Amino acid sequence: MTTVTPDDVRGVLAIMPTPATADAGDPAAVDTVDHAESARAADALVTDGVDAVLTTGTFGEGATLTWDEHRAFARTVVDAVAGRVPVYVGATTLNTRDTIARARELAGLGVTGLLLGRPMWSPCDDEATVRFYRDVTDAVPELAVIVYDNPVSFRGKIPPAVYRRLAEIPQVVAAKYPVLGPSFLADLDAVGDRIKILPVERDWYYTWRWAPEAMTACWSGSASCGPAAAVELRDRLAAGDAAGAEAIAQEYRYASRTFFPKGSFELFSTYNVQLEKIRIDEAGYIAAGPCRPPYVDCPDEYAEGARESGRRLADLHRKFAGDRA
Amino acid sequence: MTTVTPDDVRGVLAIMPTPATADAGDPAAVDTVDHAESARAADALVTDGVDAVLTTGTFGEGATLTWDEHRAFARTVVDAVAGRVPVYVGATTLNTRDTIARARELAGLGVTGLLLGRPMWSPCDDEATVRFYRDVTDAVPELAVIVYDNPVSFRGKIPPAVYRRLAEIPQVVAAKYPVLGPSFLADLDAVGDRIKILPVERDWYYTWRWAPEAMTACWSGSASCGPAAAVELRDRLAAGDAAGAEAIAQEYRYASRTFFPKGSFELFSTYNVQLEKIRIDEAGYIAAGPCRPPYVDCPDEYAEGARESGRRLADLHRKFAGDRA
Amino acid sequence: MTTVTPDDVRGVLAIMPTPATADAGDPAAVDTVDHAESARAADALVTDGVDAVLTTGTFGEGATLTWDEHRAFARTVVDAVAGRVPVYVGATTLNTRDTIARARELAGLGVTGLLLGRPMWSPCDDEATVRFYRDVTDAVPELAVIVYDNPVSFRGKIPPAVYRRLAEIPQVVAAKYPVLGPSFLADLDAVGDRIKILPVERDWYYTWRWAPEAMTACWSGSASCGPAAAVELRDRLAAGDAAGAEAIAQEYRYASRTFFPKGSFELFSTYNVQLEKIRIDEAGYIAAGPCRPPYVDCPDEYAEGARESGRRLADLHRKFAGDRA
Amino acid sequence: MTTVTPDDVRGVLAIMPTPATADAGDPAAVDTVDHAESARAADALVTDGVDAVLTTGTFGEGATLTWDEHRAFARTVVDAVAGRVPVYVGATTLNTRDTIARARELAGLGVTGLLLGRPMWSPCDDEATVRFYRDVTDAVPELAVIVYDNPVSFRGKIPPAVYRRLAEIPQVVAAKYPVLGPSFLADLDAVGDRIKILPVERDWYYTWRWAPEAMTACWSGSASCGPAAAVELRDRLAAGDAAGAEAIAQEYRYASRTFFPKGSFELFSTYNVQLEKIRIDEAGYIAAGPCRPPYVDCPDEYAEGARESGRRLADLHRKFAGDRA
């Protein structure tokens, strides 16, 4: 049984891509993981202060890696992190049993837990959602679980009533929360202190204003463009420096302004993998490399928005990396 | 390279479930395929006159079978059918490379082709859709492909412009078309005679009125409740018996009236697997057995609509099975 | 009590715009109806063979005319038509009582009936929809009613169960049906011969193949680009000339291909007024004139699609106007 | 030219219903406004401390009042308020010119300004939205305008880029903002101090945590169930009493929990008028009376949720009315 508790989930949970070899866009390619860059990136994130590493969600290409690649990459990350911070690895598949099988293998590799979204060929209704998380945690109780709540990928936001039921599962310690929306407070009420709700880094300050005790951690995909600002934000919030935290929050909002095509999360979701990898490559902190099929193409106009966001994030990282060094 | 052409796709393409053992709802179950019933069912369909067998799409639980089960089931069906009619097997996964790997194994088992939907963690845009089908058919050219166009499962109907491009791929011989909607004629124009558009059996007569030369085949999930009426419909259409065909079409529409919860295809899609299996079990022609996790639960009210539909289809089958015997 | 029956609704029901003066885009303009062109256009349609004139729906600017203009325009059309064919005039408002008040005034002008959509500030549920049509027909029983079923403007397609209840209202004689979709046959079953279902002219042949007795009339907005082809289509269908009718249906489909921005009815609906008026002006059969505020602007790319459609329709009209002259 | 500035918009802007006579549900009823109750209610709100009165939006039945009733009601409210606080009256119609005509009459009655949503027969795109507000304010510059941003009624949330353009219109002083969603901060950035963004009372505290200088006013429909808690919330926020304000915010969230059917704003919008009036009648502070056609019926289950919410709000009012007396 996992010993991780919601209270253990703290600080900046960085989400990293799965660095790809040059041929990764080729459907005939067999081992497309750039293990050297993967190890270097995971180490860099930890060295630069993040509090956990999350992998193989959406832009981490949990969908498009083969299981052999996925498992090998998880091993590389676990080894590189070397116990300094927790490591959560994706195990979303099309069904409960495949997820359990993968979870067992990941447990054997020493991951801390799973970043786990629901099967999505058909939408999971409330019962299926609860059943899924319960079945997986019953089968692999030694792993903690971060619920991955992505309303587009997994077909509907998890509603408060389901959060309430998931909160009864001890292994479910956190939820990677989507963009701040109208049911945030109801979700927070529903889980109490039994699930750590994780906002994205640019919403963190704002949710902290509402619930400073609860809001002690965030997820950050942009950490893969350099985590220094997120780490500084963490420290300012911990110090109760509201004005300082707000200043960083505003920089994050500025940096993300060009990232969502036409301001639409729906549209973004069609190009989620591509846009995140383009942004990361532009920022230069991690070499994400080409996208794996079939999520390869991306309209130029959207790609340029991602690159601009990457440049802004790189500037932001440099600013605070300097300050902190 | 497959020798199957669009013109070879004719008559009733029956979609069968993957009959399940009694413990199939248990996430710890390992081999949940009832092979004896699978063989019996495939043989019964062929004996009763269907022109092809399709498996492991949505209600065939392509999502929730393990690959070991899926492959073993495909072998059982191929063996039971024994070359009497073509067999198309599902190979939809979360990405191109996994689909290719599965397609290769299925080719080795002697299937005729694939019933193939798109990866659906993120939506595939037009480019990704074309790329996906092209990559798979390039890698496994010996298999014919029936495009599985399900706007909910695979996140958006395939638009005419994409159909036009898919029609350039020789191995793409047919499309399992969704419920008749406003772009049907544009889709038909787009593919010409290079892709056989397959309506559901209850729409068949209506599309045949529009394009009798093109509309020489249908898909039928209800064939798993007994195929006699669909087979008779085929023969009446072939004979140009419009009034006789319309009479059967109306019976199918009557039988389906209670099947879609609140008349909604969107809502149906959340319970697609459960409702189809409940309906098939009620009809009694095939023992579909329990659903595999996580798509297990279903509101009672919707289940009762499915059972009523199953009873109507069983009556319809008996009526024409008698006539034809 | 109206003496119009569903059986009286036959042939081509042309929808005409409300021709506008040059200053009609100015919110300070007071009387923006070009009455001379309105009279000329109504007369031309009747002379050229249409079987009814419908006004002041969506592109007829039922929303953006003042009631003084609307009423004066109705009088002009009634006078120009002079009893040769029925005239149906829009009376959609934000509520039941305003609609009844308008309907009474229109009855006094001698219109045959109403082209009537539902209030749309809030969506009408099933009860509100039935209540609305019942209240209006109870209050003004001397007018026939064509239900205007526009799923975007009036927030949701009228479902079969509501059609069944509307069919019990004797004054409801027809329904301006939206683009052919999956519930067409269920709607037709629901109304039987008590409501005449009116397809758009380009769907008419296709629905006639399904139900030749029922499909004896269509609505046609494109008639305002010249009605000759629609009138010819009517005659071919009446003569049972399926091949000849199909040929015209295909021409209509060709002509409409550039009309719907990105093939989307949803997107079209945002620019419905503008695109229809641009198309009509390009075709040159009626001078529709500028749009009334606030529906004035339109992206150039969409406007060009409308103009191309107008040119195609003008060609089509000329072709059959010549044939028929 | 109005002298009202965004800075003048402060405190609790109470939205009141249009109290109805007993026959108001009858489509033959002519004058359905209960003027005595209207005057009493407006006076009670002002006496009990609200800072402005808003009328004839959605639940104020701006859609279903005749203009004669609407205008007479506005006069009654203006007279009852007697200049003690500003009065904003609805003037949403189906088009620009009707709105301008109504605005002129309302200006003559002495209203402070308009509560103004967009025409909604067809959706207004960005250009049409800006054009609409500009045309109305150009024509009736003596009235201030509160933009009514209701994404269901007026077909889409106003995006940040449009808020930016509306902020350039001096008469546009405030926006009745929908439920707190992901673009709140972008909207706030877009308008700066040129438009006062008004959250609903139960979101007020939360938005105040983010932007205390900007968040000096709220709208409150629940004030019509008794305004004492909202007024107390205002005073606590003004005093910087964060903990005290949060306590009231939580009570408001508790009171609203049963109000939205199945937690859905979309579903609520179909029954907005009915549910608000049922809630107000249950609370007993104002006699809202029957709904006007066609928005009359409401499923029992949803009505009961509204009544429960009304009881909770009545308790909340009593609690603070006592404290404040």
PDB file of C-alpha atoms in Angstrom, chain A residues 179-183 185-186 189 202-203 205-207 209-211 246 250 253 257, chain D residues 179-183 185-186 189 202-203 205-207 209-211 246 250 253 257:
ATOM      1  CA  VAL A 179      -8.063  25.294 -16.405  1.00  0.00           C
ATOM      2  CA  LEU A 180      -9.877  27.122 -13.616  1.00  0.00           C
ATOM      3  CA  GLY A 181     -13.620  26.974 -14.245  1.00  0.00           C
ATOM      4  CA  PRO A 182     -16.905  27.546 -12.475  1.00  0.00           C
ATOM      5  CA  SER A 183     -16.942  24.319 -10.465  1.00  0.00           C
ATOM      6  CA  LEU A 185     -14.805  25.565  -5.444  1.00  0.00           C
ATOM      7  CA  ALA A 186     -17.423  22.821  -5.529  1.00  0.00           C
ATOM      8  CA  ASP A 189     -15.392  21.259  -1.193  1.00  0.00           C
ATOM      9  CA  ARG A 202      -0.514  30.186 -13.989  1.00  0.00           C
ATOM     10  CA  ASP A 203      -3.709  29.659 -11.968  1.00  0.00           C
ATOM     11  CA  TYR A 205      -1.666  32.173  -7.224  1.00  0.00           C
ATOM     12  CA  TYR A 206      -5.360  32.805  -7.913  1.00  0.00           C
ATOM     13  CA  THR A 207      -6.544  29.585  -6.318  1.00  0.00           C
ATOM     14  CA  ARG A 209      -5.948  33.458  -2.696  1.00  0.00           C
ATOM     15  CA  TRP A 210      -9.093  31.408  -2.142  1.00  0.00           C
ATOM     16  CA  ALA A 211      -7.697  28.475  -0.219  1.00  0.00           C
ATOM     17  CA  GLU A 246       0.883  37.710  -8.369  1.00  0.00           C
ATOM     18  CA  GLN A 250       0.868  37.691 -14.504  1.00  0.00           C
ATOM     19  CA  ARG A 253      -0.527  34.591 -18.158  1.00  0.00           C
ATOM     20  CA  ARG A 257      -1.492  34.311 -24.265  1.00  0.00           C
TER      21      ARG A 257
ATOM     22  CA  VAL D 179     -20.547  32.727 -13.686  1.00  0.00           C
ATOM     23  CA  LEU D 180     -16.809  32.888 -13.039  1.00  0.00           C
ATOM     24  CA  GLY D 181     -14.990  31.066 -15.830  1.00  0.00           C
ATOM     25  CA  PRO D 182     -11.523  30.673 -17.272  1.00  0.00           C
ATOM     26  CA  SER D 183     -11.389  33.989 -19.133  1.00  0.00           C
ATOM     27  CA  LEU D 185      -8.802  37.605 -15.742  1.00  0.00           C
ATOM     28  CA  ALA D 186      -8.322  38.156 -19.451  1.00  0.00           C
ATOM     29  CA  ASP D 189      -7.239  42.916 -18.238  1.00  0.00           C
ATOM     30  CA  ARG D 202     -21.691  34.498  -4.595  1.00  0.00           C
ATOM     31  CA  ASP D 203     -18.529  34.974  -6.718  1.00  0.00           C
ATOM     32  CA  TYR D 205     -15.588  37.609  -2.550  1.00  0.00           C
ATOM     33  CA  TYR D 206     -13.514  35.294  -4.769  1.00  0.00           C
ATOM     34  CA  THR D 207     -12.957  37.859  -7.483  1.00  0.00           C
ATOM     35  CA  ARG D 209      -9.337  38.322  -3.607  1.00  0.00           C
ATOM     36  CA  TRP D 210      -7.821  38.702  -7.034  1.00  0.00           C
ATOM     37  CA  ALA D 211      -8.530  42.350  -7.736  1.00  0.00           C
ATOM     38  CA  GLU D 246     -15.761  34.509   2.816  1.00  0.00           C
ATOM     39  CA  GLN D 250     -19.940  30.204   1.483  1.00  0.00           C
ATOM     40  CA  ARG D 253     -22.758  28.930  -2.421  1.00  0.00           C
ATOM     41  CA  ARG D 257     -26.417  24.447  -4.573  1.00  0.00           C
TER      42      ARG D 257
END
